[in-house]
Short mmCIF file of C-alpha atoms and ligand atoms in Angstrom, two decimals:
data_model
loop_
_atom_site.label_atom_id
_atom_site.label_comp_id
_atom_site.label_asym_id
_atom_site.label_seq_id
_atom_site.Cartn_x
_atom_site.Cartn_y
_atom_site.Cartn_z
CA MET A 1 164.24 39.25 59.07
CA GLY A 2 163.77 42.93 58.36
CA LYS A 3 160.32 44.44 58.10
CA ASN A 4 158.62 45.19 54.81
CA VAL A 5 156.04 47.85 54.00
CA VAL A 6 153.90 48.37 50.89
CA ILE A 7 152.71 51.89 50.05
CA VAL A 8 149.72 52.17 47.70
CA GLY A 9 147.52 55.04 46.59
CA ALA A 10 144.05 54.61 48.10
CA GLN A 11 142.32 57.01 45.67
CA TRP A 12 142.89 58.10 42.05
CA GLY A 13 146.63 58.73 42.36
CA ASP A 14 148.62 61.80 43.46
CA GLU A 15 147.85 61.12 47.12
CA GLY A 16 151.38 62.11 48.14
CA LYS A 17 152.97 58.65 47.89
CA GLY A 18 156.32 60.13 46.88
CA LYS A 19 156.55 62.22 50.03
CA VAL A 20 155.51 59.29 52.24
CA VAL A 21 158.01 56.93 50.57
CA ASP A 22 160.75 59.53 50.99
CA ILE A 23 160.01 59.75 54.73
CA LEU A 24 159.78 55.98 55.28
CA THR A 25 162.95 55.29 53.26
CA GLU A 26 164.83 56.36 56.39
CA ASP A 27 163.86 53.00 57.94
CA ALA A 28 164.16 50.84 54.81
CA ASP A 29 167.21 49.42 53.05
CA ILE A 30 165.68 48.96 49.61
CA VAL A 31 162.85 50.82 47.83
CA ILE A 32 161.20 49.11 44.88
CA ARG A 33 158.65 50.28 42.30
CA PHE A 34 156.40 47.42 41.19
CA GLN A 35 154.08 48.73 38.45
CA GLY A 36 153.27 51.63 36.18
CA GLY A 37 155.88 53.68 34.41
CA ASN A 38 156.61 57.32 33.81
CA ASN A 39 152.89 58.10 33.89
CA ALA A 40 153.64 58.54 37.61
CA GLY A 41 154.81 61.84 39.05
CA HIS A 42 155.96 61.54 42.65
CA THR A 43 156.96 64.80 44.29
CA VAL A 44 159.51 65.04 47.07
CA ILE A 45 160.45 68.35 48.67
CA VAL A 46 163.61 68.52 50.77
CA ASP A 47 165.08 71.81 51.99
CA ASP A 48 162.91 73.83 49.57
CA LYS A 49 164.23 71.75 46.67
CA LYS A 50 161.54 69.98 44.67
CA VAL A 51 162.24 66.73 42.84
CA VAL A 52 159.58 64.97 40.75
CA LEU A 53 160.29 61.30 40.17
CA HIS A 54 158.58 59.44 37.36
CA LEU A 55 160.29 56.07 37.10
CA ILE A 56 162.97 55.96 39.77
CA PRO A 57 161.73 55.12 43.29
CA SER A 58 161.29 58.10 45.61
CA GLY A 59 163.94 56.63 47.93
CA ILE A 60 166.70 57.77 45.54
CA LEU A 61 167.30 61.00 47.47
CA HIS A 62 168.73 58.86 50.31
CA GLU A 63 172.17 58.10 48.97
CA GLU A 64 172.91 55.04 51.08
CA LYS A 65 169.71 53.16 50.10
CA THR A 66 169.19 50.95 47.06
CA CYS A 67 166.38 51.65 44.61
CA VAL A 68 164.94 48.96 42.38
CA ILE A 69 162.69 49.11 39.32
CA GLY A 70 160.76 45.85 39.47
CA ASN A 71 159.60 43.53 36.70
CA GLY A 72 156.04 44.91 36.82
CA VAL A 73 157.17 48.36 35.68
CA VAL A 74 157.18 49.51 32.04
CA VAL A 75 160.47 51.27 31.40
CA ASP A 76 160.95 54.04 28.87
CA PRO A 77 164.76 53.99 28.59
CA GLU A 78 164.96 57.52 27.24
CA CYS A 79 162.95 58.80 30.19
CA LEU A 80 165.00 56.76 32.66
CA ILE A 81 168.28 58.16 31.34
CA GLU A 82 166.86 61.69 31.42
CA GLU A 83 165.76 61.18 35.01
CA ILE A 84 169.15 59.78 36.05
CA ASP A 85 170.93 62.72 34.38
CA GLY A 86 168.57 65.21 36.05
CA LEU A 87 169.33 63.76 39.48
CA LEU A 88 173.08 63.68 38.81
CA LYS A 89 172.91 67.34 37.79
CA GLU A 90 171.23 68.15 41.10
CA GLY A 91 174.09 66.46 42.94
CA TYR A 92 172.37 63.18 43.86
CA THR A 93 174.16 59.85 43.55
CA VAL A 94 172.74 57.47 40.94
CA ASN A 95 174.81 54.53 39.72
CA GLU A 96 174.72 50.75 39.53
CA GLN A 97 175.35 50.59 43.28
CA ASN A 98 172.08 52.29 44.23
CA LEU A 99 169.78 51.81 41.22
CA ILE A 100 168.99 48.47 39.65
CA VAL A 101 166.45 47.55 37.01
CA SER A 102 164.75 44.18 36.61
CA LYS A 103 165.79 42.31 33.50
CA ASP A 104 162.14 41.23 33.18
CA ALA A 105 160.65 44.75 33.12
CA GLN A 106 159.02 45.59 29.78
CA LEU A 107 160.40 48.37 27.59
CA ILE A 108 158.32 51.27 26.32
CA LEU A 109 159.15 51.89 22.68
CA PRO A 110 158.44 54.97 20.56
CA TYR A 111 155.57 53.18 18.83
CA HIS A 112 153.84 52.69 22.21
CA LYS A 113 153.81 56.43 22.79
CA ARG A 114 152.55 57.12 19.31
CA LEU A 115 149.83 54.46 19.59
CA ASP A 116 148.76 55.85 22.98
CA ILE A 117 148.22 59.29 21.46
CA GLU A 118 146.57 58.04 18.23
CA LYS A 119 144.18 55.74 20.11
CA GLU A 120 143.13 58.59 22.39
CA LYS A 121 142.33 60.70 19.32
CA LEU A 122 140.22 57.87 17.92
CA ARG A 123 138.29 57.51 21.18
CA GLY A 124 137.09 61.11 20.80
CA THR A 125 134.59 61.91 23.55
CA HIS A 126 135.20 58.46 25.07
CA LYS A 127 138.88 59.23 25.65
CA ILE A 128 140.51 58.04 28.89
CA GLY A 129 142.67 61.12 29.32
CA THR A 130 145.91 59.12 29.43
CA THR A 131 149.26 60.70 30.13
CA GLY A 132 150.36 59.87 26.58
CA ARG A 133 153.46 58.09 27.82
CA GLY A 134 152.77 54.81 26.00
CA ILE A 135 151.80 52.94 29.16
CA GLY A 136 148.66 51.18 27.86
CA PRO A 137 150.17 49.99 24.55
CA ALA A 138 153.33 48.75 26.34
CA TYR A 139 151.24 46.64 28.75
CA GLU A 140 149.11 45.47 25.80
CA ASP A 141 152.26 44.08 24.15
CA LYS A 142 153.33 42.46 27.42
CA VAL A 143 150.04 40.59 27.69
CA ALA A 144 150.01 39.81 23.95
CA ARG A 145 153.48 38.28 24.48
CA CYS A 146 155.15 40.50 21.91
CA GLY A 147 156.83 42.98 24.26
CA ILE A 148 160.57 43.54 24.55
CA ARG A 149 162.09 43.26 28.01
CA CYS A 150 165.06 45.04 29.62
CA ALA A 151 167.10 41.82 29.38
CA GLU A 152 167.17 42.36 25.61
CA LEU A 153 169.25 45.49 26.18
CA LEU A 154 172.06 43.10 27.21
CA ASN A 155 172.02 41.44 23.81
CA PRO A 156 172.24 44.15 21.11
CA THR A 157 172.28 41.73 18.16
CA ALA A 158 169.05 40.03 19.21
CA LEU A 159 167.54 43.39 20.19
CA LYS A 160 168.16 44.78 16.68
CA GLU A 161 166.32 41.84 15.13
CA LYS A 162 163.37 42.16 17.52
CA LEU A 163 163.12 45.90 16.95
CA LYS A 164 163.18 45.49 13.16
CA HIS A 165 160.39 42.95 13.35
CA SER A 166 158.18 44.83 15.80
CA ILE A 167 158.65 48.23 14.10
CA ALA A 168 157.62 46.71 10.76
CA GLU A 169 154.51 45.24 12.39
CA LYS A 170 153.57 48.46 14.21
CA ASN A 171 154.20 50.55 11.09
CA SER A 172 151.53 48.56 9.29
CA TYR A 173 149.06 49.55 12.05
CA PHE A 174 150.04 53.21 11.78
CA LYS A 175 149.51 53.10 8.07
CA ALA A 176 146.02 51.62 8.53
CA LEU A 177 145.18 53.93 11.43
CA THR A 178 146.45 57.27 10.19
CA GLY A 179 147.50 56.76 6.58
CA GLU A 180 150.87 58.15 7.61
CA ALA A 181 154.29 56.52 7.44
CA GLY A 182 155.42 54.91 10.65
CA LEU A 183 158.71 55.05 12.50
CA ASP A 184 162.14 54.98 10.94
CA ALA A 185 163.52 51.62 12.14
CA ASP A 186 167.18 52.61 11.72
CA GLU A 187 166.69 55.69 13.86
CA VAL A 188 164.93 53.77 16.65
CA ILE A 189 167.58 51.02 16.54
CA GLU A 190 170.37 53.58 16.78
CA ASP A 191 168.71 55.24 19.81
CA TYR A 192 168.08 51.91 21.55
CA MET A 193 171.66 50.74 20.98
CA ARG A 194 172.77 53.90 22.79
CA TYR A 195 170.28 53.35 25.65
CA ALA A 196 171.36 49.71 25.89
CA LYS A 197 174.98 50.68 26.39
CA ARG A 198 174.09 53.21 29.06
CA LEU A 199 171.60 51.09 31.01
CA ALA A 200 173.21 47.63 30.75
CA PRO A 201 175.15 47.95 34.04
CA LEU A 202 171.88 48.53 35.95
CA ILE A 203 170.03 45.47 34.63
CA ARG A 204 169.85 42.40 36.88
CA ASP A 205 167.64 39.68 38.28
CA THR A 206 165.98 41.80 40.95
CA SER A 207 163.84 38.99 42.41
CA ILE A 208 167.03 37.16 43.44
CA TYR A 209 168.53 40.42 44.67
CA ILE A 210 165.54 41.18 46.91
CA ASP A 211 165.32 37.59 48.16
CA LYS A 212 168.97 37.62 49.24
CA ALA A 213 168.55 41.01 50.85
CA MET A 214 165.51 39.82 52.82
CA LYS A 215 167.42 36.74 53.98
CA ASN A 216 170.15 39.10 55.20
CA GLY A 217 167.65 40.97 57.34
CA LYS A 218 167.14 43.97 55.06
CA SER A 219 163.87 45.92 55.07
CA ILE A 220 162.02 46.53 51.83
CA LEU A 221 159.69 49.41 50.99
CA PHE A 222 157.40 48.77 48.02
CA GLU A 223 156.35 51.98 46.24
CA GLY A 224 153.03 51.92 44.41
CA ALA A 225 152.19 54.29 41.59
CA GLN A 226 148.77 55.62 40.57
CA GLY A 227 145.97 54.57 42.93
CA THR A 228 143.47 51.83 43.75
CA LEU A 229 140.66 53.37 41.67
CA LEU A 230 142.96 53.40 38.62
CA ASP A 231 143.71 49.66 38.95
CA ILE A 232 143.15 47.71 35.72
CA ASP A 233 140.93 45.13 37.50
CA HIS A 234 139.57 47.01 40.51
CA GLY A 235 139.39 50.59 39.28
CA THR A 236 136.69 52.50 37.43
CA TYR A 237 137.24 50.57 34.19
CA PRO A 238 137.81 51.65 31.43
CA TYR A 239 138.93 54.94 33.02
CA VAL A 240 141.96 53.32 34.60
CA THR A 241 145.62 52.74 33.97
CA SER A 242 146.89 49.44 32.56
CA SER A 243 148.49 47.85 35.63
CA ASN A 244 147.53 46.41 39.00
CA THR A 245 148.02 49.34 41.32
CA VAL A 246 146.68 47.48 44.38
CA SER A 247 148.93 45.84 46.96
CA GLY A 248 148.74 42.44 45.23
CA GLY A 249 150.70 44.01 42.37
CA ALA A 250 153.65 44.38 44.75
CA ALA A 251 154.10 40.60 44.71
CA THR A 252 153.69 39.97 40.97
CA GLY A 253 155.57 43.15 40.08
CA THR A 254 158.71 42.27 42.05
CA GLY A 255 158.95 38.49 42.25
CA VAL A 256 158.45 38.56 46.02
CA GLY A 257 155.84 36.12 47.34
CA PRO A 258 152.67 37.70 48.78
CA THR A 259 153.29 36.29 52.27
CA ARG A 260 156.48 38.38 52.46
CA LEU A 261 154.99 41.79 51.70
CA GLY A 262 154.55 42.94 55.30
CA THR A 263 152.42 45.90 56.36
CA ILE A 264 150.12 47.35 53.70
CA VAL A 265 149.65 51.11 53.96
CA GLY A 266 147.20 53.16 51.88
CA VAL A 267 147.80 56.85 51.26
CA THR A 268 144.80 59.16 50.98
CA LYS A 269 144.43 62.90 50.82
CA ALA A 270 142.14 64.58 53.34
CA TYR A 271 139.94 65.28 50.29
CA ALA A 272 139.94 63.75 46.80
CA THR A 273 141.33 64.49 43.36
CA ARG A 274 141.26 62.86 39.97
CA VAL A 275 143.11 63.71 36.77
CA GLY A 276 141.88 62.46 33.40
CA GLU A 277 138.39 61.28 32.52
CA GLY A 278 136.01 59.02 34.42
CA PRO A 279 133.36 59.12 37.15
CA PHE A 280 134.12 61.00 40.38
CA PRO A 281 131.06 61.06 42.67
CA THR A 282 132.26 63.70 45.15
CA GLU A 283 133.56 66.13 42.52
CA LEU A 284 132.81 69.75 43.43
CA ASP A 285 131.35 72.46 41.26
CA GLU A 286 133.83 74.70 39.47
CA GLU A 287 134.01 77.43 42.15
CA GLU A 288 134.67 75.10 45.11
CA ASN A 289 136.88 72.97 42.89
CA ALA A 290 139.03 75.97 42.09
CA ALA A 291 139.44 76.85 45.77
CA LEU A 292 140.78 73.40 46.68
CA ARG A 293 142.88 73.26 43.52
CA GLU A 294 144.61 76.54 44.31
CA HIS A 295 145.15 75.78 48.02
CA GLY A 296 146.32 72.26 47.29
CA GLY A 297 148.40 73.12 44.21
CA GLU A 298 146.41 70.47 42.38
CA TYR A 299 148.14 70.39 39.01
CA GLY A 300 149.52 67.16 37.57
CA ALA A 301 153.16 66.40 38.41
CA THR A 302 153.59 64.65 35.05
CA THR A 303 151.36 66.48 32.58
CA GLY A 304 150.63 69.76 34.42
CA ARG A 305 146.90 69.23 33.87
CA PRO A 306 144.58 70.79 36.49
CA ARG A 307 143.31 68.04 38.80
CA ARG A 308 139.58 67.67 39.46
CA CYS A 309 138.86 68.13 43.18
CA GLY A 310 136.18 66.86 45.54
CA TRP A 311 135.38 65.77 49.08
CA LEU A 312 136.87 62.68 50.68
CA ASP A 313 134.90 59.63 49.57
CA ILE A 314 134.59 57.08 52.38
CA VAL A 315 132.70 54.59 50.17
CA ALA A 316 135.71 54.53 47.83
CA LEU A 317 138.17 54.51 50.73
CA LYS A 318 136.47 51.50 52.35
CA TYR A 319 136.74 49.76 49.00
CA ALA A 320 140.48 50.54 48.95
CA VAL A 321 140.75 49.06 52.45
CA ARG A 322 139.12 45.87 51.16
CA VAL A 323 140.93 45.30 47.85
CA ASN A 324 144.36 46.20 49.24
CA GLY A 325 143.91 44.62 52.67
CA LEU A 326 145.03 47.91 54.22
CA ASP A 327 146.59 47.65 57.66
CA ALA A 328 146.95 51.40 58.04
CA LEU A 329 146.22 54.74 56.40
CA VAL A 330 148.37 57.80 55.82
CA LEU A 331 146.39 61.04 55.57
CA THR A 332 148.04 63.77 53.48
CA LYS A 333 147.31 67.42 52.73
CA LEU A 334 145.31 68.02 55.90
CA ASP A 335 146.67 71.61 55.82
CA VAL A 336 144.83 72.28 52.55
CA LEU A 337 141.56 72.23 54.53
CA ASP A 338 142.85 74.69 57.18
CA ASN A 339 140.85 77.69 55.92
CA LEU A 340 137.51 76.02 55.31
CA ASP A 341 134.43 76.87 57.40
CA GLU A 342 132.94 73.46 56.72
CA ILE A 343 134.32 70.18 55.49
CA SER A 344 132.26 67.37 54.02
CA LEU A 345 132.90 63.72 53.43
CA CYS A 346 130.82 61.19 51.57
CA THR A 347 129.53 58.30 53.68
CA GLU A 348 127.19 56.60 51.18
CA TYR A 349 125.87 57.08 47.66
CA GLU A 350 122.34 57.56 46.52
CA LEU A 351 121.48 55.51 43.45
CA ASP A 352 118.08 55.07 41.78
CA GLY A 353 116.29 56.16 44.96
CA GLY A 354 118.21 53.75 47.20
CA LYS A 355 121.40 53.91 49.24
CA VAL A 356 124.66 52.27 48.24
CA SER A 357 127.55 51.66 50.62
CA ASP A 358 129.65 49.26 48.52
CA PHE A 359 131.69 50.98 45.80
CA PRO A 360 130.37 50.09 42.31
CA THR A 361 133.21 49.60 39.84
CA GLU A 362 131.07 49.90 36.72
CA ALA A 363 131.84 53.38 35.41
CA GLU A 364 128.29 53.88 34.17
CA VAL A 365 126.75 52.95 37.55
CA LEU A 366 129.26 55.04 39.46
CA SER A 367 128.58 58.05 37.26
CA ARG A 368 124.93 57.94 38.40
CA CYS A 369 125.82 57.78 42.12
CA LYS A 370 125.18 60.95 44.10
CA PRO A 371 127.19 61.46 47.27
CA ILE A 372 125.45 61.50 50.64
CA LEU A 373 127.56 63.98 52.58
CA LYS A 374 128.30 64.38 56.25
CA THR A 375 129.46 67.91 57.03
CA VAL A 376 131.63 68.93 59.97
CA SER A 377 132.88 72.36 60.95
CA GLY A 378 136.42 73.31 59.97
CA TRP A 379 139.24 74.03 62.44
CA LYS A 380 140.26 77.34 60.83
CA THR A 381 143.77 77.06 62.26
CA LYS A 382 147.11 76.56 60.56
CA THR A 383 148.20 72.93 60.90
CA SER A 384 151.45 72.99 58.93
CA GLY A 385 154.38 73.08 61.30
CA THR A 386 152.58 70.84 63.80
CA LYS A 387 154.87 68.02 64.92
CA ASP A 388 152.77 66.35 67.60
CA TYR A 389 149.35 64.83 66.95
CA ASN A 390 148.03 66.22 70.24
CA GLU A 391 148.90 69.74 69.12
CA LEU A 392 146.50 69.56 66.19
CA PRO A 393 143.27 71.55 66.63
CA ASP A 394 140.54 69.43 68.28
CA LYS A 395 138.34 69.67 65.19
CA ALA A 396 141.18 68.40 62.99
CA LYS A 397 141.69 65.45 65.33
CA SER A 398 137.94 64.77 65.28
CA TYR A 399 138.03 64.76 61.46
CA ILE A 400 140.91 62.24 61.46
CA GLU A 401 139.18 60.09 64.08
CA LEU A 402 135.96 60.18 62.06
CA ILE A 403 137.89 58.80 59.07
CA GLU A 404 139.34 56.06 61.29
CA LYS A 405 135.90 55.21 62.64
CA LEU A 406 134.24 55.10 59.22
CA THR A 407 136.99 53.02 57.57
CA GLY A 408 137.93 50.89 60.58
CA VAL A 409 141.62 51.58 59.86
CA GLU A 410 144.04 53.68 61.90
CA VAL A 411 145.74 56.77 60.50
CA ILE A 412 149.42 56.26 61.34
CA LEU A 413 150.86 59.36 59.67
CA VAL A 414 149.36 62.79 59.02
CA SER A 415 150.99 65.05 56.48
CA VAL A 416 150.50 68.79 57.02
CA GLY A 417 152.64 70.30 54.27
CA ALA A 418 154.61 69.34 51.19
CA ALA A 419 158.07 69.32 52.80
CA ARG A 420 159.70 66.18 54.18
CA SER A 421 159.64 67.65 57.69
CA GLU A 422 155.92 68.51 57.64
CA ALA A 423 154.61 65.21 58.93
CA ILE A 424 153.21 63.82 62.16
CA ILE A 425 154.28 60.21 62.57
CA ARG A 426 151.94 58.47 65.01
CA LYS A 427 153.19 54.96 64.36
CA ASN A 428 156.11 53.89 62.18
CA PRO A 429 155.06 50.91 60.03
CA PHE A 430 158.65 49.59 60.16
CA SER A 431 158.74 49.44 63.95
P1 GDP B 1 152.06 61.12 44.33
O1 GDP B 1 151.92 60.92 42.86
O2 GDP B 1 151.13 60.27 45.11
O3 GDP B 1 153.47 60.98 44.81
O4 GDP B 1 151.64 62.63 44.61
P2 GDP B 1 152.06 63.93 43.72
O5 GDP B 1 153.47 64.25 44.01
O6 GDP B 1 151.66 63.75 42.31
O7 GDP B 1 151.06 64.99 44.30
C1 GDP B 1 151.06 65.35 45.63
C2 GDP B 1 151.33 66.86 45.71
O8 GDP B 1 151.02 67.32 47.01
C3 GDP B 1 152.78 67.23 45.51
O9 GDP B 1 152.83 68.50 44.92
C4 GDP B 1 153.34 67.28 46.91
O10 GDP B 1 154.47 68.13 47.04
C5 GDP B 1 152.17 67.82 47.68
N1 GDP B 1 152.00 67.34 49.06
C6 GDP B 1 152.25 66.12 49.59
N2 GDP B 1 151.86 66.08 50.88
C7 GDP B 1 151.36 67.30 51.17
C8 GDP B 1 150.76 67.88 52.33
O11 GDP B 1 150.58 67.25 53.37
N3 GDP B 1 150.34 69.17 52.23
C9 GDP B 1 150.48 69.90 51.09
N4 GDP B 1 150.03 71.15 51.10
N5 GDP B 1 151.04 69.39 49.98
C10 GDP B 1 151.46 68.11 50.02
P1 IMO B 2 150.88 58.92 40.37
O1 IMO B 2 151.78 57.72 40.57
C1 IMO B 2 147.10 60.37 38.78
C2 IMO B 2 145.67 58.53 35.07
C3 IMO B 2 145.64 59.36 33.80
C4 IMO B 2 144.45 58.73 33.11
C5 IMO B 2 144.60 57.26 33.46
C6 IMO B 2 145.28 56.43 32.38
O2 IMO B 2 151.59 60.21 40.24
O3 IMO B 2 149.81 58.91 41.40
P2 IMO B 2 147.80 56.20 31.59
O4 IMO B 2 148.76 57.21 31.02
O5 IMO B 2 148.28 55.55 32.85
O6 IMO B 2 147.34 55.20 30.57
O7 IMO B 2 146.48 57.05 31.96
O8 IMO B 2 145.37 57.21 34.65
N1 IMO B 2 146.99 58.47 35.74
C7 IMO B 2 147.27 59.09 36.89
N2 IMO B 2 146.53 59.92 37.65
N3 IMO B 2 148.33 60.01 39.19
C8 IMO B 2 149.07 59.14 38.47
O9 IMO B 2 150.25 58.65 38.91
C9 IMO B 2 148.57 58.69 37.23
N4 IMO B 2 149.05 57.87 36.26
C10 IMO B 2 148.07 57.74 35.37
O10 IMO B 2 145.41 60.72 34.09
O11 IMO B 2 143.25 59.18 33.70
MG1 MG B 3 151.56 62.01 41.14
#
């Protein structure tokens, strides 16, 4: 049997999962996305070339590996084709040999995108700050049992009928919601017939594919999108995404049983960021926020929105350890803290005059939590370029060891720059 590893975001997304997956793909045979859709933006930088992946697993830059889009993902076929074409243009190999899509993955349709945007408008000041990619409405249809799955792309006649029916239904909502006419069914059908033709060769039963591969000793890398605190059940509801981002989602989102998942690794930045609305206890004031944002290049990889920045939140990280069953942590963007005189991290919250050490998931309660900070002095030394853990400044090592002590989980990889080569691997989860 090969070894399997699950990578999940331990914070609010954008922890650097794409970079970590790209590095670990070296030791995997297959990389599989299990949830989310093109709300994700996973950045990989190789030889000064930057690639942002939204739907295709971050292993795709390794030509000889297979990438899989699992059943738990919501697939916007237009976006997928655009992403494939973008990679082909850059000289990467993408074909039915190295990219397969689960027949059971749900499709994102144009009405999902439109509903996402209209519903956000209606929420007004209570908006979630979604990416506007149609993710929530597509998952709503999945759960309401009226979604359309990738398998339907293999049967154009049936697909046409389903599209006609669902567009008519959604158009009645648009009419009620906005007073405007809805989508032109013929246009959507024409587009989806074209997408069907293009994507049909990629669509398969991926659960069977993975099972066979595992029986043949292949190693699987599961690539999470978003982060633990954006999980539909365990995140800061309702300021979350619409899928299970935690490690358990890797089983339901791929058709691989939970006992087969292997080592569960959580990725966290050395500080914290959040994009979109919702409580964020360690968020900094605008001046300090701006400093971290500029040093860390904290602008959304999907929407370009500035990310909110704050100190590392150990209360939240301990929660991520619990709900994911984390075996190990990866710490990214340590280099972003290189110039700071002092670095803080939050060890507990203060709430209503008392102390809280278990992460509250009720958004209203969390929004009243004030961070209790522990401050350490910075190392004021450049860390990018460091290859060996022992060559890191003592104060940087102490910071990492403090995180290990407070969470009870070892940091197996430290990332000290955006490039593939800028990483210190202390322990390979595949070995
Ligand atoms: P993901 O969504 O979790 O894959 O993360 P994103 O790609 O959205 O955001 C992470 C950003 O940080 C990207 O711009 C990466 O290129 C960059 N990055 C990743 N690791 C490091 C690191 O160790 N140091 C620095 N400075 N940048 C990093
Ligand atoms: P990666 O995989 C950070 C956030 C949105 C919004 C909320 C709901 O790159 O880490 P949605 O469009 O999913 O309905 O939006 O979730 N969000 C992300 N934040 N990184 C992501 O993905 C995100 N995907 C969604 O900003 O607050
Ligand atoms: Mg991202």
